[in-house]
Coordinates of C-alpha atoms in Angstrom, one line a residue:
X1 CA 5.7 -4.2 18.4
X2 CA 5.2 -0.3 19.0
X3 CA 8.8 0.0 18.9
X4 CA 9.3 -1.5 15.2
X5 CA 6.0 0.5 13.9
X6 CA 8.0 3.7 14.9
X7 CA 11.3 2.2 13.3
X8 CA 9.4 1.0 10.6
X9 CA 7.6 4.7 10.1
X10 CA 11.1 6.1 10.1
X11 CA 12.7 3.8 7.6
X12 CA 9.2 4.2 5.0
X13 CA 10.4 8.1 5.6
X14 CA 14.1 7.4 5.2
X15 CA 12.7 5.8 1.6
X16 CA 10.7 8.5 0.4
X17 CA 13.7 10.8 0.8
X18 CA 15.6 8.3 -1.5
X19 CA 12.6 9.1 -3.6
X20 CA 11.8 12.9 -3.1
X21 CA 15.8 13.4 -4.1
X22 CA 15.3 11.4 -7.8
X23 CA 11.1 13.0 -7.8
X24 CA 13.8 17.0 -8.4
X25 CA 15.6 15.6 -10.8
X26 CA 14.7 16.3 -14.7
X27 CA 12.9 14.0 -16.3
X28 CA 16.0 12.7 -18.4
X29 CA 17.3 11.7 -15.6
X30 CA 15.3 9.9 -13.7
X31 CA 16.4 6.3 -15.0
X32 CA 13.2 5.2 -15.8
X33 CA 12.8 2.2 -17.9
X34 CA 10.9 -0.9 -18.5
X35 CA 10.6 -3.8 -16.6
X36 CA 9.7 -7.5 -18.0
X37 CA 6.7 -7.0 -17.3
X38 CA 6.7 -3.4 -19.3
X39 CA 5.7 -1.8 -16.2
X40 CA 8.4 1.2 -15.6
X41 CA 11.5 1.3 -13.0
X42 CA 12.6 4.8 -12.1
X43 CA 16.2 5.1 -10.1
X44 CA 13.9 6.5 -7.6
X45 CA 12.4 2.8 -6.8
X46 CA 15.6 0.7 -6.6
X47 CA 17.0 3.4 -4.1
X48 CA 14.0 2.9 -2.2
X49 CA 14.4 -0.8 -2.7
X50 CA 18.3 -0.4 -1.3
X51 CA 17.3 1.7 2.3
X52 CA 14.1 -0.8 2.8
X53 CA 15.9 -3.4 2.3
X54 CA 19.3 -2.8 4.6
X55 CA 17.7 -1.8 7.2
X56 CA 14.9 -4.2 7.5
X57 CA 17.8 -6.4 7.0
X58 CA 19.1 -4.6 10.7
X59 CA 15.3 -4.4 12.2
X60 CA 14.8 -8.4 11.9
X61 CA 17.5 -10.3 10.4
X62 CA 15.4 -13.4 10.2
X63 CA 12.6 -12.3 8.5
X64 CA 12.5 -12.4 5.1
X65 CA 11.5 -9.7 2.7
X66 CA 8.9 -10.8 -0.3
X67 CA 9.4 -6.8 -2.5
X68 CA 8.7 -5.8 -5.4
X69 CA 12.1 -4.8 -6.5
X70 CA 13.3 -8.0 -5.5
X71 CA 14.2 -11.2 -6.8
X72 CA 10.4 -13.5 -6.2
X73 CA 11.4 -15.8 -3.8
X74 CA 9.7 -19.9 -5.6
X75 CA 6.4 -21.2 -3.4
X76 CA 8.0 -23.7 -2.6
X77 CA 10.0 -21.6 -0.4
X78 CA 7.6 -19.3 0.7
X79 CA 5.2 -21.8 1.6
X80 CA 6.8 -21.5 4.7
X81 CA 7.3 -18.7 6.2
X82 CA 5.4 -18.0 9.1
X83 CA 6.2 -14.0 9.0
X84 CA 7.8 -11.8 6.5
X85 CA 8.0 -8.0 5.2
X86 CA 6.1 -7.2 2.1
X87 CA 7.3 -4.2 0.3
X88 CA 6.4 -2.1 -2.4
X89 CA 9.4 0.6 -2.0
X90 CA 7.7 2.9 -4.9
X91 CA 3.5 2.6 -5.2
X92 CA 2.8 4.8 -7.9
X93 CA 5.5 4.5 -10.4
X94 CA 2.9 6.3 -13.0
X95 CA 2.4 8.2 -10.6
X96 CA 5.6 9.5 -10.2
X97 CA 6.6 9.9 -13.3
X98 CA 3.1 12.2 -14.3
X99 CA 4.6 14.0 -11.2
X100 CA 1.0 14.3 -9.5
X101 CA 2.7 13.4 -6.0
X102 CA 0.3 9.9 -5.6
X103 CA 2.9 7.7 -5.4
X104 CA 3.6 5.4 -2.1
X105 CA 6.4 3.9 0.1
X106 CA 4.9 0.5 1.6
X107 CA 6.0 -1.4 3.9
X108 CA 3.9 -4.5 5.5
X109 CA 4.6 -7.0 8.4
X110 CA 2.5 -10.5 7.1
X111 CA 2.1 -13.1 10.0
X112 CA 0.6 -16.4 9.6
X113 CA -1.0 -14.7 6.0
X114 CA -2.5 -11.2 7.4
X115 CA -0.9 -8.0 8.0
X116 CA -0.1 -7.2 11.7
X117 CA 1.4 -4.1 11.1
X118 CA 1.1 -1.4 7.6
X119 CA 2.4 1.6 7.2
X120 CA 2.0 4.0 3.6
X121 CA 4.2 7.2 3.4
X122 CA 3.4 9.8 1.0
X123 CA 6.8 11.8 0.6
X124 CA 5.0 14.8 -0.9
X125 CA 2.3 14.8 0.8
X126 CA 4.9 14.3 4.0
X127 CA 2.4 12.2 5.7
X128 CA 2.3 9.0 6.6
X129 CA -1.0 6.4 7.8
X130 CA 0.3 3.0 9.9
X131 CA -1.7 0.6 12.4
X132 CA -0.5 -2.5 14.3
X133 CA -2.9 -5.5 14.6
X134 CA -5.2 -4.4 17.4
X135 CA -3.7 -0.7 18.2
X136 CA -5.9 0.7 15.7
X137 CA -4.3 3.3 12.7
X138 CA -2.5 6.7 12.9
X139 CA -1.6 9.1 10.7
X140 CA 1.8 11.1 11.7
X141 CA 1.2 14.4 9.7
X142 CA 3.8 17.9 10.1
X143 CA 4.8 16.3 13.5
X144 CA 1.7 15.0 15.5
X145 CA 0.7 11.8 15.4
X146 CA -3.4 11.2 15.6
X147 CA -5.8 9.0 15.5
X148 CA -7.8 7.4 12.7
X149 CA -11.4 6.0 12.0
X150 CA -13.0 5.0 8.4
X151 CA -16.9 6.1 8.3
X152 CA -20.4 5.3 6.9
X153 CA -22.3 7.8 4.7
X154 CA -25.2 9.0 6.8
X155 CA -28.7 8.9 5.3
X156 CA -28.8 10.4 2.2
X157 CA -24.7 11.5 1.9
X158 CA -23.5 10.8 -1.4
X159 CA -21.4 7.9 -1.4
X160 CA -17.8 8.6 -2.1
X161 CA -16.6 6.2 -4.0
X162 CA -12.4 6.2 -4.5
X163 CA -11.0 4.8 -7.5
X164 CA -7.9 4.6 -9.2
X165 CA -6.2 7.5 -12.1
X166 CA -4.1 4.5 -13.9
X167 CA -5.9 1.8 -13.9
X168 CA -9.8 2.7 -14.9
X169 CA -12.0 -0.3 -15.0
X170 CA -15.5 -1.3 -17.1
X171 CA -17.3 -3.5 -14.0
X172 CA -17.3 -0.6 -11.4
X173 CA -19.8 1.1 -13.6
X174 CA -21.8 -2.4 -12.7
X175 CA -21.0 -1.9 -9.0
X176 CA -22.3 1.4 -9.1
X177 CA -25.8 1.0 -9.9
X178 CA -26.3 0.1 -6.4
X179 CA -26.0 4.1 -5.6
X180 CA -28.5 6.8 -6.0
X181 CA -26.0 9.0 -5.7
X182 CA -22.2 9.1 -5.3
X183 CA -19.2 10.8 -6.4
X184 CA -15.6 9.2 -7.6
X185 CA -13.2 10.3 -6.3
X186 CA -9.6 9.4 -8.3
X187 CA -6.4 9.0 -7.2
X188 CA -3.3 6.8 -7.6
X189 CA -0.8 4.0 -5.8
X190 CA -2.4 2.7 -1.8
X191 CA -3.7 6.1 -1.0
X192 CA -7.2 4.7 -1.6
X193 CA -7.0 2.6 0.8
X194 CA -5.9 5.4 2.8
X195 CA -8.6 7.8 2.0
X196 CA -11.2 5.3 3.4
X197 CA -9.6 4.5 6.4
X198 CA -9.8 8.9 7.1
X199 CA -13.2 9.1 6.0
X200 CA -12.6 10.5 3.4
X201 CA -14.0 8.0 1.0
X202 CA -16.3 5.2 1.9
X203 CA -15.0 2.8 -0.6
X204 CA -12.3 1.2 -2.8
X205 CA -13.9 -1.2 -5.4
X206 CA -11.0 -2.4 -7.0
X207 CA -11.1 -4.4 -10.0
X208 CA -8.1 -4.0 -11.9
X209 CA -4.4 -5.9 -11.2
X210 CA -2.8 -5.9 -7.6
X211 CA 0.0 -7.1 -6.3
X212 CA 0.4 -8.7 -2.6
X213 CA 2.9 -5.6 -1.8
X214 CA 0.4 -3.3 -3.6
X215 CA -2.1 -4.1 -0.9
X216 CA -0.7 -5.4 2.4
X217 CA 0.1 -2.1 4.1
X218 CA -2.9 -0.7 2.8
X219 CA -4.7 -3.2 4.2
X220 CA -3.7 -3.2 7.4
X221 CA -4.5 0.6 7.9
X222 CA -7.9 0.4 6.6
X223 CA -8.9 -2.9 8.8
X224 CA -7.0 -1.0 12.1
X225 CA -9.5 2.1 10.8
X226 CA -12.5 0.0 11.1
X227 CA -12.9 -0.5 7.3
X228 CA -13.8 -3.9 5.9
X229 CA -11.0 -5.3 3.3
X230 CA -12.6 -8.7 1.4
X231 CA -10.3 -10.4 -1.5
X232 CA -12.8 -12.4 -4.1
X233 CA -12.5 -15.7 -3.3
X234 CA -9.9 -16.0 -1.0
X235 CA -10.2 -16.9 3.0
X236 CA -8.4 -14.8 6.3
X237 CA -5.1 -15.1 4.9
X238 CA -4.6 -13.2 1.8
X239 CA -1.3 -13.1 1.6
X240 CA -0.2 -16.5 2.3
X241 CA -0.5 -18.3 -1.4
X242 CA 1.3 -19.1 -4.5
X243 CA -0.3 -16.5 -6.5
X244 CA 1.3 -13.0 -6.5
X245 CA -1.4 -11.6 -8.1
X246 CA -4.3 -10.3 -6.1
X247 CA -8.2 -11.3 -7.1
X248 CA -10.7 -8.5 -7.4
X249 CA -11.2 -6.9 -3.8
X250 CA -13.5 -4.4 -2.3
X251 CA -12.3 -2.5 1.0
X252 CA -15.5 -0.9 2.6
X253 CA -16.9 1.1 5.3
X254 CA -20.5 1.1 4.7

């Protein structure tokens, strides 16, 4: 599995290079159009999807793939999957279009409804977060790898709460009332999981919509760094279910 993790890190970085090629074009040449649900899609999403799908098939031809940019497999088939890849080839397409660099490539391996391997790669930051079940979480940046750990705020320290740039939520205000002193840290995509995993933020409450492929990779990175991830109303196998839309959830090092 450690070899597989390194292979997935390399794959995420290759997909990131393809995304950057599109990112560096003029916006009119990025192939931006709307999907059926009115969410944006670009040439970068499609290029990354093609690279990831082809390589995963080479590496693990017997493991199916569930991805945002591929046709959704019906639940009667998915419910029998014991293992599958959960992929968002470009998480944060809105951030990509805004050109703020806060978008990621997310690849997770799910077993028995739980993530056991996850990679989150931020192409603009040239930074990759990765985790393997039971092996902790790490960052790869500028040719170096190092371990990361979530951290609790010290007594009297300001609680850093990470939130979404593109999906502000009115429910968040009620949640924040419990803290005497807090600081909001807005960031896009699954970078929110990564900030908690690195100790750069303490908690990520999510009250807005997300899909399974938005959370699988960041989920295990945060957990293996020592944070907890809890979905409202779900058991300990949150990725074995018909509904692809996630309920609210909380990522916390508190």
